[in-house]
Short mmCIF file of C-alpha atoms in Angstrom, two decimals:
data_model
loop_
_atom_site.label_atom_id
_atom_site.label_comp_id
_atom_site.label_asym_id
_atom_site.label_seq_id
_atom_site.Cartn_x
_atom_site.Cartn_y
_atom_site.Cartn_z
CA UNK A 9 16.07 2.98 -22.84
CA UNK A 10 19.40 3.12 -21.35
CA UNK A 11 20.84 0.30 -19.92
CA UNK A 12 20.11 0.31 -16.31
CA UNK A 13 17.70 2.98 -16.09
CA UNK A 14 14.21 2.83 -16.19
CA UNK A 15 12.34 5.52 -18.45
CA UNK A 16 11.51 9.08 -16.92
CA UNK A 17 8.06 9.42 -15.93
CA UNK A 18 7.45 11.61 -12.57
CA UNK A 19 4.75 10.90 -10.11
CA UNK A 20 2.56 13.68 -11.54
CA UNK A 21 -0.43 12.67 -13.45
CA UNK A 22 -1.45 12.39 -16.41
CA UNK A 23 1.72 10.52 -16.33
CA UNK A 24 0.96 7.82 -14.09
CA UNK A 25 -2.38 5.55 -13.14
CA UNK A 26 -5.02 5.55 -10.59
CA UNK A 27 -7.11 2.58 -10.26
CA UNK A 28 -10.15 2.65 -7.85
CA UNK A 29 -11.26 -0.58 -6.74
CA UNK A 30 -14.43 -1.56 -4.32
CA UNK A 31 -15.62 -4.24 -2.20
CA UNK A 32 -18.78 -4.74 -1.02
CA UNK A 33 -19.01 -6.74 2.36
CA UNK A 34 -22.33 -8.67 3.57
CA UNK A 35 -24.93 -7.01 6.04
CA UNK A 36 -24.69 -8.99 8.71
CA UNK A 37 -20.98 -9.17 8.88
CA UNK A 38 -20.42 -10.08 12.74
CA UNK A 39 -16.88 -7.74 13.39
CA UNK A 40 -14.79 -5.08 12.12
CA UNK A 41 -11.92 -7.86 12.08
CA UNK A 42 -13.84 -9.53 9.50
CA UNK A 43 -13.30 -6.86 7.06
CA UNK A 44 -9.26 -5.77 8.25
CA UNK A 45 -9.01 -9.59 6.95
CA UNK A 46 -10.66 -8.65 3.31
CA UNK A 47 -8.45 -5.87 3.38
CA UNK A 48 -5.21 -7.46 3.84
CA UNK A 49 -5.88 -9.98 1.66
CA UNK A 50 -4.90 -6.60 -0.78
CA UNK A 51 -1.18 -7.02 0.57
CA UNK A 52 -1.45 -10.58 -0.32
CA UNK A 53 -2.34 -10.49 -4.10
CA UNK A 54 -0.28 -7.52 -4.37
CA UNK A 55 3.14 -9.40 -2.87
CA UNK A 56 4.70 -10.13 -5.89
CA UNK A 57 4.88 -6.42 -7.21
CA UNK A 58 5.01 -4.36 -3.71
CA UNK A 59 7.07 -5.28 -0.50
CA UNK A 60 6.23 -2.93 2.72
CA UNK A 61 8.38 -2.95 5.69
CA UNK A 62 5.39 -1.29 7.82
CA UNK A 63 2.32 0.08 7.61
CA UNK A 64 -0.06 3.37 8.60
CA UNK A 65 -2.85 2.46 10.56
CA UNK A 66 -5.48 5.00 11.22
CA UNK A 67 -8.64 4.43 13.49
CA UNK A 68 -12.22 6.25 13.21
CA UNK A 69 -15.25 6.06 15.23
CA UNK A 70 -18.28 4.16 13.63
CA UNK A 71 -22.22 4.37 15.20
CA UNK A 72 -22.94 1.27 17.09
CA UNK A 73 -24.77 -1.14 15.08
CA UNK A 74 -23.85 0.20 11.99
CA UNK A 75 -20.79 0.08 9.81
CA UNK A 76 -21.41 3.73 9.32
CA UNK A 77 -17.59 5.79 10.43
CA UNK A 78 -17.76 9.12 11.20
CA UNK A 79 -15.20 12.67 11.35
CA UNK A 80 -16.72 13.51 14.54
CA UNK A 81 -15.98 12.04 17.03
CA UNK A 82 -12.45 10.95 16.28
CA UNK A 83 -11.03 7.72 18.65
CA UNK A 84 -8.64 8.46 21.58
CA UNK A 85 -5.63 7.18 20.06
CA UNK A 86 -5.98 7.95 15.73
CA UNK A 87 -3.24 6.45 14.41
CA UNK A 88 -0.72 3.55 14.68
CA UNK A 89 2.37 2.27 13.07
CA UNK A 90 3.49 -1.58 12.71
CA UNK A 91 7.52 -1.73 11.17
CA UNK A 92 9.05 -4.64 10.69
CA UNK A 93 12.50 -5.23 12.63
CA UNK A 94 14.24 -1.64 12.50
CA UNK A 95 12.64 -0.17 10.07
CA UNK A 96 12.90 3.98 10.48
CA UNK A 97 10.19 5.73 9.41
CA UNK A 98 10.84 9.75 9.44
CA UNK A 99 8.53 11.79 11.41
CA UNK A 100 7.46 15.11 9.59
CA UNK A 101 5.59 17.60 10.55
CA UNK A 102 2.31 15.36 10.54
CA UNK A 103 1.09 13.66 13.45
CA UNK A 104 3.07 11.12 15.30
CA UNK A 105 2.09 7.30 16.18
CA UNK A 106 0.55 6.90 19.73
CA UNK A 107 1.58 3.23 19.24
CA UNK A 108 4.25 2.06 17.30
CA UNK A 109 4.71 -2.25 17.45
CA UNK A 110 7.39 -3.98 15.44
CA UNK A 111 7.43 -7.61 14.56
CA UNK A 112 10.60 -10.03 12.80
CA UNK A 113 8.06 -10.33 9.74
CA UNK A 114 4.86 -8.34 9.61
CA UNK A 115 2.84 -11.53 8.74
CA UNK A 116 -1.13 -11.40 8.66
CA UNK A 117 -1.11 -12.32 12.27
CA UNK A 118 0.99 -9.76 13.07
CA UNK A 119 -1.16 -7.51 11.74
CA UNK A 120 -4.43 -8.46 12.97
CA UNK A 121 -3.21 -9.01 16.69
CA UNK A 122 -1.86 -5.30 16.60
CA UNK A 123 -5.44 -4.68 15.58
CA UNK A 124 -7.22 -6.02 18.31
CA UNK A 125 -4.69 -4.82 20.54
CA UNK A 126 -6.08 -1.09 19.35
CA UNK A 127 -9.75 -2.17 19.45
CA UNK A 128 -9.09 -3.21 23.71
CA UNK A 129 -7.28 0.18 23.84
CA UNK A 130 -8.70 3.25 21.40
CA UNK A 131 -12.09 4.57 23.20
CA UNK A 132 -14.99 6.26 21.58
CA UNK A 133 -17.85 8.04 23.20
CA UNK A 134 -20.52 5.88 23.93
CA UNK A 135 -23.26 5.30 20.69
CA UNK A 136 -19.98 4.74 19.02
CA UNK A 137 -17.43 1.74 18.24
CA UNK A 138 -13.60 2.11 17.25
CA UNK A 139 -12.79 0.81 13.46
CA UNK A 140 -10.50 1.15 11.42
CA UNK A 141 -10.40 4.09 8.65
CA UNK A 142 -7.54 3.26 6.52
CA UNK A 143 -4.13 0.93 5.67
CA UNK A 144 -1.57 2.55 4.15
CA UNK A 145 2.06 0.75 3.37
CA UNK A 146 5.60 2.31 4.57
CA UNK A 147 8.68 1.64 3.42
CA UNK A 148 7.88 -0.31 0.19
CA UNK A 149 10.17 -1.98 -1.92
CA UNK A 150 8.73 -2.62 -5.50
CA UNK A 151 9.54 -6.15 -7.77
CA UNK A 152 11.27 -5.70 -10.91
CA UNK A 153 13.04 -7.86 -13.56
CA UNK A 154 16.89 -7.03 -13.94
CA UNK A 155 17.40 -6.81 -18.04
CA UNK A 156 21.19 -5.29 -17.79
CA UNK A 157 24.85 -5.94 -17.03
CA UNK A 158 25.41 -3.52 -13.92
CA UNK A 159 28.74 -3.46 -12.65
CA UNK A 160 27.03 -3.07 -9.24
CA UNK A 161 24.09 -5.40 -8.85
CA UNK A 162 23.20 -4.05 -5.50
CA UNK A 163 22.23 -0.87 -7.05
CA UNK A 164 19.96 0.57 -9.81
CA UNK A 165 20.07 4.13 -11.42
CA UNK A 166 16.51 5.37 -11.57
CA UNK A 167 16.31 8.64 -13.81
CA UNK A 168 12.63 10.69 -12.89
CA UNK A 169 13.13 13.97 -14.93
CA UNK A 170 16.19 15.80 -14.02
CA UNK A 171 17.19 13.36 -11.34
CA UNK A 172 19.10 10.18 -11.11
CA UNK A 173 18.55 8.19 -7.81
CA UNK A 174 20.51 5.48 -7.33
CA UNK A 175 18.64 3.32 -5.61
CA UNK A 176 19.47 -0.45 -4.02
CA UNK A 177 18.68 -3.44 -5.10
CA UNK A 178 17.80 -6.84 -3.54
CA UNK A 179 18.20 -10.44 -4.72
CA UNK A 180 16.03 -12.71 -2.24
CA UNK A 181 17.05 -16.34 -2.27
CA UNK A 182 14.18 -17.37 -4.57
CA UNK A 183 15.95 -15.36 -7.25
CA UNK A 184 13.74 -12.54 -7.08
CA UNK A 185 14.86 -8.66 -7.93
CA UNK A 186 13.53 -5.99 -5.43
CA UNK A 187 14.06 -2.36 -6.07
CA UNK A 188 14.03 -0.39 -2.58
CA UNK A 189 12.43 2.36 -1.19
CA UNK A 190 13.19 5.54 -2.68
CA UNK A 191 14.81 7.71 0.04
CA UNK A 192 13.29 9.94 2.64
CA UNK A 193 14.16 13.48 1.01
CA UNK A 194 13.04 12.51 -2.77
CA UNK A 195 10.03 14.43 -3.49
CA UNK A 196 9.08 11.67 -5.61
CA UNK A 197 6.47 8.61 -4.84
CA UNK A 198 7.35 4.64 -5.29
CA UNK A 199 6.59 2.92 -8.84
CA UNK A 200 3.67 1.43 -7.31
CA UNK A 201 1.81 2.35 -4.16
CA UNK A 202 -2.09 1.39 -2.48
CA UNK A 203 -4.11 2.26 0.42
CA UNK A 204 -6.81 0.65 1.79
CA UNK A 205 -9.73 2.90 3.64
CA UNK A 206 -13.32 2.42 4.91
CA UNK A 207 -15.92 4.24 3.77
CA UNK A 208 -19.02 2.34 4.11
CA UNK A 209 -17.78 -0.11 2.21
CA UNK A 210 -14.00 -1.30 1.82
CA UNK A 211 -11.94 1.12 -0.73
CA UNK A 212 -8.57 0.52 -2.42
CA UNK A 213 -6.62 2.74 -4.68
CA UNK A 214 -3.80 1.42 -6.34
CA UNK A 215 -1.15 3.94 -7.81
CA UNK A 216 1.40 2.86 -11.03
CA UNK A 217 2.97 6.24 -10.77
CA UNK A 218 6.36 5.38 -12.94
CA UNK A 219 8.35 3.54 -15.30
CA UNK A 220 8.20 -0.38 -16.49
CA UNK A 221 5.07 -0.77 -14.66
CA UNK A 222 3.08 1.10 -16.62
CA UNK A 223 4.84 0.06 -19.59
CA UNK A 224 2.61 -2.39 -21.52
CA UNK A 225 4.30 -5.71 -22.47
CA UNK A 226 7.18 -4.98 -19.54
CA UNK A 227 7.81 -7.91 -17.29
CA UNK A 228 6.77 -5.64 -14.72
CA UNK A 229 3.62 -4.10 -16.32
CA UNK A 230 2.69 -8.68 -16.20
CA UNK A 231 3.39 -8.81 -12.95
CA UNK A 232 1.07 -6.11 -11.89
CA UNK A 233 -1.48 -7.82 -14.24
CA UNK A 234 -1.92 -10.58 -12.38
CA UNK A 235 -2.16 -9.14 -9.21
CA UNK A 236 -4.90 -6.66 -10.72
CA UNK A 237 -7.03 -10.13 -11.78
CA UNK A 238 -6.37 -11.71 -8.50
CA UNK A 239 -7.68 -8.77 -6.76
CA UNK A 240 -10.74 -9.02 -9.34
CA UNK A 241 -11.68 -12.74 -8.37
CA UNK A 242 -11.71 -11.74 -4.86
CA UNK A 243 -14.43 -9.76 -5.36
CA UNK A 244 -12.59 -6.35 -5.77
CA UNK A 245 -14.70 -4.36 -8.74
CA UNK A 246 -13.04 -1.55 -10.98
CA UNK A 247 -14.97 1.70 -9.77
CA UNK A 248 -12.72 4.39 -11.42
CA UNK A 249 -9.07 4.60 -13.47
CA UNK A 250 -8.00 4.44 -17.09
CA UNK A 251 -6.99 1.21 -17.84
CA UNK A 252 -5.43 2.41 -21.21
CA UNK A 253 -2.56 0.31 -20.36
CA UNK A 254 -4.36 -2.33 -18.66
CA UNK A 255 -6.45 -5.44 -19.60
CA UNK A 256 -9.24 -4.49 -17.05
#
C-alpha cells in the first residue's frame, strides 16, 4: 500500500460490509425516551471509530398504547436536524429540516432535550403518538491510525478507484488521528457509517464501506472490533451481515 493512502475499495458492495444488528426492548417500557436512550448509547460504543458533527432525526406516528409506528399518518413536522457549532450541512433536492438546533458539543443531553422538545411540538391525529423513526449521523469524521511520514499531517490522500481525495486530518489533544468528512460533491460514502431506526423493535445497521477498516489485523479493523463487542454486551444481537472479516 502506498505510503499515505489507504487501499481502493469503493462504497459499492460486495466490496464493503453490512452488519444488521437488533435490540429487543421490554413490554412495558414506560416512554419513547426510554428507547432514544438505548439508541444513543450506539453513538457511544461507536465513539472511538466514528465522530458526527450532527445528526438526521426523523419522526413517525405510532398507535397509542402500542409501540407499533406507522407510514400513514406521518407527524406534522417529519424531520429534524441537530449540528454541532457551524456545522453546514448541504440541502439537496430532499426535504428540508422544519427544525434545525445546534449545540457547542452535541452531548447525550443535547440530544435527548432536542427530543422532547419535538415530542411537545410534532402532532399526530388523535389514536396516535409522535416517535421517533430513525437516527442517522451527519458530518462524520472516522478514527484512524497514522502509519506514514506525510509532509502535511493535516491532510491524507485517500485513493477510491480513479480518484484521489485529499482529505484533512485531525490530531485531538489526547493524541488521537481523525480523518474528516469526505466532501459534499464526492459520490462516495464515509469508511464507516450507521443508522439507527424503529421498527417495532430498535434497528441498527452499521456500514464498513472502505479501506483499513475492513482490513483484518489493521489498527483500524481493532478498533471497530471492539466497538462491535461493546455493542454485543449491550444487548445488540447480529441479525444479518457477513462477518468474513469479523470475529462476530
Amino acid at each position: 500500500m502506498e505510503k499515505g493512502s489507504v487501499i481502493g475499495f469503493s462504497e459499492y458492495r460486495p466490496h464493503g460490509e453490512s452488519l444488521t444488528f437488533t435490540r429487543s426492548f421490554p413490554a412495558d417500557v414506560e416512554s419513547s425516551e426510554v428507547l432514544f436512550a438505548d439508541a444513543l448509547r450506539v453513538r457511544d460504543h461507536l465513539a472511538n471509530v466514528v465522530r458526527p458533527t450532527g445528526f438526521d432525526l426523523w419522526f413517525t406516528c405510532a398507535i397509542d398504547d402500542t409501540y407499533i409506528n406507522v407510514d400513514d399518518p406521518q407527524p406534522s413536522d417529519q424531520y429534524w436536524e441537530v449540528l454541532q457549532a457551524d456545522t453546514t450541512v448541504p440541502q439537496g433536492d430532499g426535504p428540508h429540516p422544519a427544525v434545525v438546533t445546534r449545540f457547542p458539543v452535541l452531548t447525550d443531553a443535547a440530544l435527548t432535550g432536542t427530543y422532547r422538545q419535538a415530542l411537545n411540538t410534532i402532532t399526530c391525529p388523535p389514536g396516535y403518538f409522535v416517535m421517533f423513526e430513525s437516527i442517522a449521523p451527519l458530518g462524520t469524521a472516522t478514527r484512524f491510525l497514522r502509519t506514514d511520514e506525510s509532509p502535511n499531517p493535516d491532510v491524507l490522500p485517500v485513493t477510491l478507484w480513479d480518484d484521489t481525495l485529499h482529505l484533512p486530518v485531525t490530531t485531538e489533544s489526547d493524541g488521537t488521528t481523525w480523518l474528516g468528512p469526505l466532501p459534499d460533491a464526492a459520490p462516495y460514502l464515509p469508511p464507516v457509517t450507521f443508522r439507527i431506526w424503529f421498527d417495532s423493535i430498535l434497528v441498527l445497521t452499521l456500514d464498513v464501506n472502505w479501506g483499513r477498516w475492513l482490513e483484518a489485523g489493521s489498527a483500524e479493523h481493532s478498533l471497530l472490533q471492539a466497538a462491535l463487542d461493546a455493542l454485543l454486551a449491550d444487548d445488540w444481537q447480529l441479525s444479518s451481515g457477513d462477518p468474513r472479516h469479523f470475529k462476530l
